[in-house]
């Protein structure tokens, strides 16, 4: 009992500590974050042979869920390649991209907790649910037909000196403007 | 010298910022707008915008993961 | 004025008095769990551990930097702010150099370049897909990486959008054959060094990024003056 009390006091002291405040608590600047992301992008290409991607993984998540409820995607063009088939067969736990996406969730959770800033944000209004459903579907479908999301198609595309990255940027910028108008009009 | 509290808990970007902009436009010079947020990104972009816009801004962490951005309208 | 503000602050925060719970111990525990998972994955396959660790780093950087690709595209129009847009451009510039160096290294030795599967055909599907992706991310309040990060921050709304992102991905994958046959196959993948040469491609791309950076800065000043 006494021990836990001491521990709590220790962490309360940490909270007041100047270096904790400066290094753990306060946010990074946008430019610092941009540089770190760039460095990790380069590390990712150098160590895995491919740049960073996020949304391709979601297609596999969808396929695993679909197969769990009795569906079959083997005949779909998207999953027809032998590479996609072996990824599907190996399963969720052996999929590297899945672990990277889970890592993003847990990494963000860890820094939030270390900064003592975690809070469950509940749904406040129905329009938030509608926005989340609609936005999620649009992102998912869009990312598949455009070969990726803001990471795989935009960030990694441009970094790979691919024209597709710039075209994606233009389309995404136009979509963001339309999305902003819709958001202000219907979802606020 | 009014003081208005704007509840933006549970709202993700850019909702708090747009709501704050609209509300601030309604207020008179010298009034104070208190925006309550729990989105860590808004904790950065809201003060950034208000400072650039020339208002007096203060951020206070009221609780874990909850902030109040206090904006005094100056123009 | 300053005094009045102090009063107002006290009154508004005193109304919701909750005991402040220190979350740092949970954070430290979670870091330990992350390490244990990393080691467990590493014994299975070093690749899984590598992806896990880089994922953790990406998530931590995004969260600590409050980095948001959605805002970088949305704020210029919505609020006139371009600080995130410019940060994203900086990330593009640095990665361009790093990627080019790696790719050139392989190409110079006559080896196949890594990551060329990300140089994809440019077609009408790229524009449409990116456009509806752009609409979706603004409405849902987070792009692909931002949605994951916000799930980690405790947003229920992004948990819903993550699920429907997955559903939408499956739907897109289902229709992909149609798009591929009717639209994508009419496009061509263009690798800029094939067009401008290595030095030219890097120069052109960095020049575009630089011009966009200047334009973003000027645009923000103009919007502020209005």
mmCIF file of N, CA and C in Angstrom, chain A residues 15 25 27-30 115-122 124-125 127-128 183-184 187-188, chain B residues 7-12 14-15 18-19 22 38-39 43-45 48 61 64-67:
data_model
loop_
_atom_site.group_PDB
_atom_site.id
_atom_site.type_symbol
_atom_site.label_atom_id
_atom_site.label_comp_id
_atom_site.label_asym_id
_atom_site.label_seq_id
_atom_site.Cartn_x
_atom_site.Cartn_y
_atom_site.Cartn_z
ATOM 1 N N UNK A 15 5.802 14.808 -13.110
ATOM 2 C CA UNK A 15 4.901 15.696 -13.830
ATOM 3 C C UNK A 15 5.307 17.162 -13.690
ATOM 4 N N UNK A 25 6.037 16.334 -22.386
ATOM 5 C CA UNK A 25 4.698 16.915 -22.340
ATOM 6 C C UNK A 25 4.382 17.808 -23.553
ATOM 7 N N UNK A 27 4.288 19.531 -27.218
ATOM 8 C CA UNK A 27 4.341 18.963 -28.566
ATOM 9 C C UNK A 27 5.598 19.365 -29.325
ATOM 10 N N UNK A 28 5.911 18.567 -30.344
ATOM 11 C CA UNK A 28 6.994 18.930 -31.260
ATOM 12 C C UNK A 28 6.482 20.012 -32.206
ATOM 13 N N UNK A 29 7.387 20.739 -32.812
ATOM 14 C CA UNK A 29 6.932 21.669 -33.850
ATOM 15 C C UNK A 29 6.587 20.860 -35.102
ATOM 16 N N UNK A 30 5.773 21.451 -35.976
ATOM 17 C CA UNK A 30 5.400 20.769 -37.213
ATOM 18 C C UNK A 30 6.636 20.411 -38.037
ATOM 19 N N UNK A 115 2.276 11.830 -21.799
ATOM 20 C CA UNK A 115 2.031 13.257 -21.599
ATOM 21 C C UNK A 115 0.851 13.475 -20.653
ATOM 22 N N UNK A 116 0.313 12.371 -20.122
ATOM 23 C CA UNK A 116 -0.837 12.411 -19.225
ATOM 24 C C UNK A 116 -1.989 13.189 -19.860
ATOM 25 N N UNK A 117 -2.284 12.874 -21.119
ATOM 26 C CA UNK A 117 -3.318 13.626 -21.822
ATOM 27 C C UNK A 117 -4.383 12.752 -22.463
ATOM 28 N N UNK A 118 -4.536 11.506 -21.968
ATOM 29 C CA UNK A 118 -5.494 10.613 -22.611
ATOM 30 C C UNK A 118 -6.901 10.862 -22.083
ATOM 31 N N UNK A 119 -7.855 10.805 -22.979
ATOM 32 C CA UNK A 119 -9.257 10.937 -22.598
ATOM 33 C C UNK A 119 -10.101 10.249 -23.660
ATOM 34 N N UNK A 120 -11.050 9.462 -23.223
ATOM 35 C CA UNK A 120 -11.974 8.843 -24.181
ATOM 36 C C UNK A 120 -12.902 9.932 -24.695
ATOM 37 N N UNK A 121 -12.955 10.086 -26.016
ATOM 38 C CA UNK A 121 -13.849 11.079 -26.586
ATOM 39 C C UNK A 121 -15.070 10.376 -27.144
ATOM 40 N N UNK A 122 -16.151 10.480 -26.416
ATOM 41 C CA UNK A 122 -17.374 9.792 -26.830
ATOM 42 C C UNK A 122 -18.036 10.528 -27.993
ATOM 43 N N UNK A 124 -20.747 12.586 -29.684
ATOM 44 C CA UNK A 124 -21.628 13.601 -29.106
ATOM 45 C C UNK A 124 -22.947 13.711 -29.866
ATOM 46 N N UNK A 125 -22.851 13.644 -31.182
ATOM 47 C CA UNK A 125 -24.071 13.847 -31.972
ATOM 48 C C UNK A 125 -24.189 12.776 -33.041
ATOM 49 N N UNK A 127 -24.721 13.314 -36.142
ATOM 50 C CA UNK A 127 -24.036 13.703 -37.368
ATOM 51 C C UNK A 127 -22.562 13.275 -37.345
ATOM 52 N N UNK A 128 -21.996 13.096 -36.162
ATOM 53 C CA UNK A 128 -20.626 12.578 -36.093
ATOM 54 C C UNK A 128 -20.572 11.146 -36.601
ATOM 55 N N UNK A 183 -18.613 19.777 -44.871
ATOM 56 C CA UNK A 183 -18.468 19.703 -43.409
ATOM 57 C C UNK A 183 -19.126 20.892 -42.736
ATOM 58 N N UNK A 184 -18.821 22.079 -43.249
ATOM 59 C CA UNK A 184 -19.357 23.292 -42.645
ATOM 60 C C UNK A 184 -20.878 23.338 -42.808
ATOM 61 N N UNK A 187 -22.169 18.959 -41.410
ATOM 62 C CA UNK A 187 -21.665 18.138 -40.311
ATOM 63 C C UNK A 187 -21.180 18.951 -39.123
ATOM 64 N N UNK A 188 -21.688 20.181 -38.986
ATOM 65 C CA UNK A 188 -21.211 20.973 -37.846
ATOM 66 C C UNK A 188 -22.359 21.486 -36.993
ATOM 67 N N UNK B 7 -18.357 25.052 -25.938
ATOM 68 C CA UNK B 7 -18.076 23.654 -25.609
ATOM 69 C C UNK B 7 -17.762 22.871 -26.881
ATOM 70 N N UNK B 8 -16.500 22.513 -27.051
ATOM 71 C CA UNK B 8 -16.115 21.726 -28.231
ATOM 72 C C UNK B 8 -15.559 20.370 -27.823
ATOM 73 N N UNK B 9 -15.949 19.871 -26.658
ATOM 74 C CA UNK B 9 -15.475 18.546 -26.246
ATOM 75 C C UNK B 9 -15.979 17.491 -27.224
ATOM 76 N N UNK B 10 -15.111 16.547 -27.541
ATOM 77 C CA UNK B 10 -15.505 15.466 -28.441
ATOM 78 C C UNK B 10 -15.483 15.843 -29.904
ATOM 79 N N UNK B 11 -15.110 17.055 -30.221
ATOM 80 C CA UNK B 11 -15.086 17.487 -31.621
ATOM 81 C C UNK B 11 -13.655 17.390 -32.156
ATOM 82 N N UNK B 12 -13.530 16.814 -33.342
ATOM 83 C CA UNK B 12 -12.213 16.726 -33.960
ATOM 84 C C UNK B 12 -12.017 17.911 -34.907
ATOM 85 N N UNK B 14 -11.693 20.047 -38.159
ATOM 86 C CA UNK B 14 -11.461 21.466 -37.850
ATOM 87 C C UNK B 14 -12.638 22.100 -37.116
ATOM 88 N N UNK B 15 -13.548 21.268 -36.590
ATOM 89 C CA UNK B 15 -14.772 21.808 -36.015
ATOM 90 C C UNK B 15 -14.514 22.862 -34.922
ATOM 91 N N UNK B 18 -13.349 26.203 -36.583
ATOM 92 C CA UNK B 18 -14.377 26.907 -37.360
ATOM 93 C C UNK B 18 -15.434 27.501 -36.426
ATOM 94 N N UNK B 19 -15.828 26.718 -35.414
ATOM 95 C CA UNK B 19 -16.805 27.224 -34.447
ATOM 96 C C UNK B 19 -16.262 28.443 -33.715
ATOM 97 N N UNK B 22 -16.298 31.508 -36.010
ATOM 98 C CA UNK B 22 -17.643 32.060 -36.168
ATOM 99 C C UNK B 22 -18.089 32.803 -34.921
ATOM 100 N N UNK B 38 -10.903 18.892 -26.249
ATOM 101 C CA UNK B 38 -10.167 17.719 -25.766
ATOM 102 C C UNK B 38 -9.440 17.031 -26.925
ATOM 103 N N UNK B 39 -9.235 17.769 -27.991
ATOM 104 C CA UNK B 39 -8.523 17.234 -29.146
ATOM 105 C C UNK B 39 -7.143 17.867 -29.176
ATOM 106 N N UNK B 43 -5.582 21.861 -29.741
ATOM 107 C CA UNK B 43 -4.820 22.564 -28.711
ATOM 108 C C UNK B 43 -3.641 23.306 -29.335
ATOM 109 N N UNK B 44 -3.227 22.872 -30.527
ATOM 110 C CA UNK B 44 -2.134 23.552 -31.196
ATOM 111 C C UNK B 44 -2.618 24.517 -32.277
ATOM 112 N N UNK B 45 -3.584 24.087 -33.100
ATOM 113 C CA UNK B 45 -3.952 24.951 -34.230
ATOM 114 C C UNK B 45 -4.866 26.113 -33.847
ATOM 115 N N UNK B 48 -2.674 28.839 -32.443
ATOM 116 C CA UNK B 48 -1.833 29.329 -33.540
ATOM 117 C C UNK B 48 -2.607 30.309 -34.420
ATOM 118 N N UNK B 61 -4.403 23.801 -19.365
ATOM 119 C CA UNK B 61 -4.816 22.408 -19.278
ATOM 120 C C UNK B 61 -5.685 22.274 -18.035
ATOM 121 N N UNK B 64 -6.613 16.151 -17.474
ATOM 122 C CA UNK B 64 -5.862 15.326 -18.414
ATOM 123 C C UNK B 64 -6.578 15.294 -19.752
ATOM 124 N N UNK B 65 -5.913 15.770 -20.788
ATOM 125 C CA UNK B 65 -6.506 15.722 -22.118
ATOM 126 C C UNK B 65 -7.626 16.713 -22.338
ATOM 127 N N UNK B 66 -7.765 17.677 -21.458
ATOM 128 C CA UNK B 66 -8.779 18.719 -21.659
ATOM 129 C C UNK B 66 -8.129 20.085 -21.516
ATOM 130 N N UNK B 67 -8.418 20.929 -22.486
ATOM 131 C CA UNK B 67 -7.827 22.260 -22.450
ATOM 132 C C UNK B 67 -8.886 23.331 -22.604
#
